[in-house]
């Protein structure tokens, strides 16, 4: 919902929460892989939202810096890679 509404802050919180689910040791390999694919799907949707925001000329640097404050390393890593990738793709559109 947050991604569909193009709410960047809520989308980041959602993706951090979803990526945090990867920290579990309770799943077997097959179920963990399914979870991993779901998380990557959400990260792909986040990247599309951020690309849309960046194409409108918005600076994503504050988003990148906000993600750095995430306390858990695993979700932070996935989100930083996602946001950093979009920042790199759209570096020329932002002044």
Short mmCIF file of N, CA and C in Angstrom, two decimals:
data_model
loop_
_atom_site.label_atom_id
_atom_site.label_comp_id
_atom_site.label_asym_id
_atom_site.label_seq_id
_atom_site.Cartn_x
_atom_site.Cartn_y
_atom_site.Cartn_z
N UNK A 1 0.82 -1.19 0.00
CA UNK A 1 0.00 0.00 0.00
C UNK A 1 0.86 1.25 0.00
N UNK A 2 1.87 1.28 0.87
CA UNK A 2 2.72 2.48 0.97
C UNK A 2 3.45 2.73 -0.34
N UNK A 3 3.88 1.66 -0.98
CA UNK A 3 4.59 1.82 -2.26
C UNK A 3 3.62 2.30 -3.33
N UNK A 4 2.40 1.75 -3.34
CA UNK A 4 1.40 2.16 -4.32
C UNK A 4 1.02 3.63 -4.14
N UNK A 5 1.02 4.10 -2.90
CA UNK A 5 0.69 5.50 -2.61
C UNK A 5 1.90 6.41 -2.78
N UNK A 6 3.05 5.86 -3.13
CA UNK A 6 4.30 6.58 -3.30
C UNK A 6 4.72 7.33 -2.05
N UNK A 7 4.53 6.68 -0.91
CA UNK A 7 4.95 7.22 0.37
C UNK A 7 6.33 6.63 0.68
N UNK A 8 7.37 7.40 0.44
CA UNK A 8 8.74 6.90 0.56
C UNK A 8 9.07 6.50 1.99
N UNK A 9 8.73 7.32 2.97
CA UNK A 9 9.05 7.01 4.36
C UNK A 9 8.38 5.72 4.82
N UNK A 10 7.10 5.58 4.53
CA UNK A 10 6.38 4.37 4.92
C UNK A 10 6.90 3.15 4.16
N UNK A 11 7.26 3.35 2.91
CA UNK A 11 7.81 2.24 2.10
C UNK A 11 9.14 1.76 2.66
N UNK A 12 9.97 2.70 3.09
CA UNK A 12 11.25 2.33 3.71
C UNK A 12 11.03 1.53 4.98
N UNK A 13 10.11 2.00 5.83
CA UNK A 13 9.82 1.27 7.07
C UNK A 13 9.32 -0.14 6.77
N UNK A 14 8.46 -0.26 5.78
CA UNK A 14 7.94 -1.57 5.39
C UNK A 14 9.06 -2.48 4.92
N UNK A 15 9.92 -1.97 4.06
CA UNK A 15 11.00 -2.79 3.51
C UNK A 15 12.03 -3.16 4.58
N UNK A 16 12.29 -2.27 5.51
CA UNK A 16 13.19 -2.60 6.62
C UNK A 16 12.59 -3.74 7.44
N UNK A 17 11.29 -3.65 7.68
CA UNK A 17 10.60 -4.69 8.44
C UNK A 17 10.62 -6.02 7.70
N UNK A 18 10.32 -5.98 6.42
CA UNK A 18 10.29 -7.20 5.61
C UNK A 18 11.69 -7.80 5.51
N UNK A 19 12.70 -6.98 5.26
CA UNK A 19 14.07 -7.48 5.16
C UNK A 19 14.55 -8.02 6.50
N UNK A 20 14.02 -7.47 7.59
CA UNK A 20 14.37 -7.97 8.92
C UNK A 20 13.93 -9.41 9.15
N UNK A 21 12.94 -9.84 8.41
CA UNK A 21 12.48 -11.22 8.52
C UNK A 21 13.55 -12.21 8.07
N UNK A 22 14.50 -11.75 7.30
CA UNK A 22 15.59 -12.63 6.84
C UNK A 22 16.54 -13.01 7.98
N UNK A 23 16.39 -12.37 9.11
CA UNK A 23 17.27 -12.65 10.24
C UNK A 23 16.88 -13.93 10.98
N UNK A 24 15.90 -14.64 10.52
CA UNK A 24 15.42 -15.83 11.21
C UNK A 24 16.31 -17.04 10.96
N UNK A 25 16.33 -17.92 11.94
CA UNK A 25 17.03 -19.21 11.76
C UNK A 25 16.02 -20.35 11.88
N UNK A 26 14.74 -20.02 11.87
CA UNK A 26 13.70 -21.01 12.08
C UNK A 26 13.22 -21.68 10.80
N UNK A 27 13.62 -21.18 9.65
CA UNK A 27 13.14 -21.73 8.39
C UNK A 27 14.17 -22.67 7.76
N UNK A 28 13.66 -23.69 7.10
CA UNK A 28 14.52 -24.57 6.32
C UNK A 28 14.94 -23.85 5.05
N UNK A 29 15.86 -24.44 4.30
CA UNK A 29 16.39 -23.79 3.10
C UNK A 29 15.32 -23.43 2.06
N UNK A 30 14.37 -24.32 1.82
CA UNK A 30 13.36 -24.04 0.80
C UNK A 30 12.46 -22.88 1.21
N UNK A 31 12.03 -22.86 2.45
CA UNK A 31 11.16 -21.77 2.92
C UNK A 31 11.93 -20.46 3.05
N UNK A 32 13.19 -20.55 3.45
CA UNK A 32 14.00 -19.35 3.53
C UNK A 32 14.17 -18.74 2.14
N UNK A 33 14.37 -19.59 1.14
CA UNK A 33 14.53 -19.10 -0.23
C UNK A 33 13.25 -18.41 -0.70
N UNK A 34 12.09 -18.97 -0.36
CA UNK A 34 10.82 -18.32 -0.71
C UNK A 34 10.71 -16.95 -0.05
N UNK A 35 11.09 -16.89 1.22
CA UNK A 35 11.08 -15.62 1.94
C UNK A 35 12.03 -14.62 1.27
N UNK A 36 13.21 -15.10 0.91
CA UNK A 36 14.21 -14.27 0.24
C UNK A 36 13.65 -13.70 -1.06
N UNK A 37 12.96 -14.52 -1.83
CA UNK A 37 12.37 -14.05 -3.10
C UNK A 37 11.29 -13.00 -2.84
N UNK A 38 10.51 -13.19 -1.79
CA UNK A 38 9.49 -12.19 -1.44
C UNK A 38 10.14 -10.86 -1.05
N UNK A 39 11.19 -10.94 -0.25
CA UNK A 39 11.90 -9.72 0.16
C UNK A 39 12.48 -9.01 -1.05
N UNK A 40 13.09 -9.77 -1.95
CA UNK A 40 13.66 -9.14 -3.15
C UNK A 40 12.58 -8.51 -4.01
N UNK A 41 11.40 -9.11 -4.05
CA UNK A 41 10.29 -8.51 -4.78
C UNK A 41 9.90 -7.17 -4.21
N UNK A 42 9.84 -7.09 -2.88
CA UNK A 42 9.51 -5.81 -2.23
C UNK A 42 10.61 -4.78 -2.46
N UNK A 43 11.87 -5.22 -2.43
CA UNK A 43 12.97 -4.30 -2.68
C UNK A 43 12.94 -3.80 -4.12
N UNK A 44 12.53 -4.65 -5.03
CA UNK A 44 12.41 -4.24 -6.44
C UNK A 44 11.31 -3.17 -6.57
N UNK A 45 10.21 -3.37 -5.86
CA UNK A 45 9.13 -2.37 -5.89
C UNK A 45 9.61 -1.06 -5.26
N UNK A 46 10.39 -1.15 -4.18
CA UNK A 46 10.95 0.06 -3.57
C UNK A 46 11.88 0.77 -4.55
N UNK A 47 12.71 0.01 -5.25
CA UNK A 47 13.63 0.61 -6.22
C UNK A 47 12.85 1.32 -7.32
N UNK A 48 11.75 0.72 -7.77
CA UNK A 48 10.93 1.36 -8.80
C UNK A 48 10.33 2.67 -8.29
N UNK A 49 9.86 2.67 -7.04
CA UNK A 49 9.32 3.89 -6.44
C UNK A 49 10.41 4.96 -6.34
N UNK A 50 11.59 4.57 -5.85
CA UNK A 50 12.68 5.54 -5.71
C UNK A 50 13.15 6.06 -7.06
N UNK A 51 13.15 5.20 -8.07
CA UNK A 51 13.52 5.63 -9.42
C UNK A 51 12.52 6.66 -9.94
N UNK A 52 11.24 6.44 -9.65
CA UNK A 52 10.21 7.39 -10.06
C UNK A 52 10.41 8.73 -9.36
N UNK A 53 10.69 8.67 -8.06
CA UNK A 53 10.93 9.89 -7.29
C UNK A 53 12.17 10.61 -7.81
N UNK A 54 13.23 9.86 -8.08
CA UNK A 54 14.47 10.47 -8.58
C UNK A 54 14.29 11.06 -9.97
N UNK A 55 13.48 10.42 -10.80
CA UNK A 55 13.27 10.93 -12.15
C UNK A 55 12.50 12.25 -12.14
N UNK A 56 11.82 12.53 -11.03
CA UNK A 56 11.13 13.81 -10.87
C UNK A 56 12.06 14.89 -10.33
N UNK A 57 13.34 14.53 -10.15
CA UNK A 57 14.34 15.51 -9.72
C UNK A 57 14.57 15.57 -8.23
N UNK A 58 13.95 14.69 -7.47
CA UNK A 58 14.13 14.70 -6.01
C UNK A 58 15.47 14.06 -5.66
N UNK A 59 16.12 14.62 -4.66
CA UNK A 59 17.40 14.11 -4.18
C UNK A 59 17.17 12.92 -3.26
N UNK A 60 17.83 11.81 -3.52
CA UNK A 60 17.68 10.61 -2.70
C UNK A 60 18.73 10.51 -1.61
N UNK A 61 19.63 11.47 -1.54
CA UNK A 61 20.67 11.44 -0.51
C UNK A 61 20.08 11.40 0.90
N UNK A 62 19.05 12.19 1.21
CA UNK A 62 18.46 12.10 2.55
C UNK A 62 17.86 10.71 2.84
N UNK A 63 17.33 10.08 1.82
CA UNK A 63 16.79 8.72 1.99
C UNK A 63 17.92 7.77 2.33
N UNK A 64 19.02 7.87 1.59
CA UNK A 64 20.18 7.01 1.83
C UNK A 64 20.71 7.22 3.25
N UNK A 65 20.79 8.47 3.67
CA UNK A 65 21.30 8.77 5.01
C UNK A 65 20.34 8.27 6.10
N UNK A 66 19.05 8.34 5.84
CA UNK A 66 18.07 7.86 6.82
C UNK A 66 18.20 6.35 7.01
N UNK A 67 18.47 5.63 5.94
CA UNK A 67 18.61 4.18 6.02
C UNK A 67 19.85 3.80 6.83
N UNK A 68 20.88 4.63 6.78
CA UNK A 68 22.11 4.33 7.53
C UNK A 68 21.86 4.27 9.03
N UNK A 69 20.79 4.88 9.49
CA UNK A 69 20.47 4.86 10.91
C UNK A 69 19.78 3.59 11.37
N UNK A 70 19.45 2.70 10.46
CA UNK A 70 18.79 1.44 10.83
C UNK A 70 19.72 0.62 11.71
N UNK A 71 19.20 0.10 12.80
CA UNK A 71 20.02 -0.61 13.78
C UNK A 71 20.46 -2.00 13.39
N UNK A 72 19.65 -2.71 12.64
CA UNK A 72 19.99 -4.08 12.27
C UNK A 72 20.76 -4.11 10.96
N UNK A 73 21.87 -4.80 10.96
CA UNK A 73 22.78 -4.78 9.81
C UNK A 73 22.18 -5.40 8.55
N UNK A 74 21.49 -6.50 8.67
CA UNK A 74 21.00 -7.19 7.47
C UNK A 74 19.97 -6.35 6.71
N UNK A 75 18.92 -5.86 7.37
CA UNK A 75 17.98 -5.02 6.61
C UNK A 75 18.65 -3.75 6.09
N UNK A 76 19.53 -3.16 6.90
CA UNK A 76 20.23 -1.96 6.47
C UNK A 76 21.03 -2.22 5.21
N UNK A 77 21.71 -3.34 5.14
CA UNK A 77 22.52 -3.67 3.96
C UNK A 77 21.65 -3.77 2.71
N UNK A 78 20.56 -4.52 2.79
CA UNK A 78 19.69 -4.69 1.63
C UNK A 78 19.09 -3.36 1.17
N UNK A 79 18.65 -2.55 2.12
CA UNK A 79 18.03 -1.27 1.75
C UNK A 79 19.08 -0.30 1.22
N UNK A 80 20.26 -0.28 1.83
CA UNK A 80 21.32 0.62 1.34
C UNK A 80 21.73 0.26 -0.08
N UNK A 81 21.83 -1.00 -0.37
CA UNK A 81 22.18 -1.42 -1.74
C UNK A 81 21.09 -0.98 -2.71
N UNK A 82 19.84 -1.15 -2.31
CA UNK A 82 18.72 -0.76 -3.16
C UNK A 82 18.71 0.74 -3.41
N UNK A 83 18.80 1.53 -2.34
CA UNK A 83 18.77 2.98 -2.48
C UNK A 83 20.02 3.47 -3.20
N UNK A 84 21.17 2.91 -2.87
CA UNK A 84 22.42 3.31 -3.53
C UNK A 84 22.40 3.02 -5.02
N UNK A 85 21.82 1.89 -5.40
CA UNK A 85 21.71 1.53 -6.81
C UNK A 85 20.88 2.57 -7.56
N UNK A 86 19.75 2.95 -7.00
CA UNK A 86 18.90 3.94 -7.64
C UNK A 86 19.60 5.30 -7.67
N UNK A 87 20.29 5.66 -6.59
CA UNK A 87 21.05 6.92 -6.57
C UNK A 87 22.08 6.95 -7.68
N UNK A 88 22.79 5.85 -7.86
CA UNK A 88 23.81 5.78 -8.91
C UNK A 88 23.21 5.88 -10.30
N UNK A 89 22.07 5.24 -10.49
CA UNK A 89 21.41 5.29 -11.81
C UNK A 89 20.92 6.70 -12.16
N UNK A 90 20.51 7.43 -11.15
CA UNK A 90 19.90 8.74 -11.38
C UNK A 90 20.78 9.89 -10.90
N UNK A 91 22.06 9.66 -10.81
CA UNK A 91 22.98 10.69 -10.31
C UNK A 91 22.98 11.93 -11.22
N UNK A 92 22.74 11.74 -12.49
CA UNK A 92 22.77 12.86 -13.42
C UNK A 92 21.46 13.65 -13.44
N UNK A 93 20.36 13.09 -12.92
CA UNK A 93 19.08 13.83 -12.94
C UNK A 93 18.91 14.74 -11.75
N UNK A 94 19.66 14.50 -10.69
CA UNK A 94 19.56 15.32 -9.49
C UNK A 94 20.66 16.37 -9.52
N UNK A 95 20.27 17.61 -9.24
CA UNK A 95 21.28 18.69 -9.28
C UNK A 95 22.04 18.74 -7.99
#
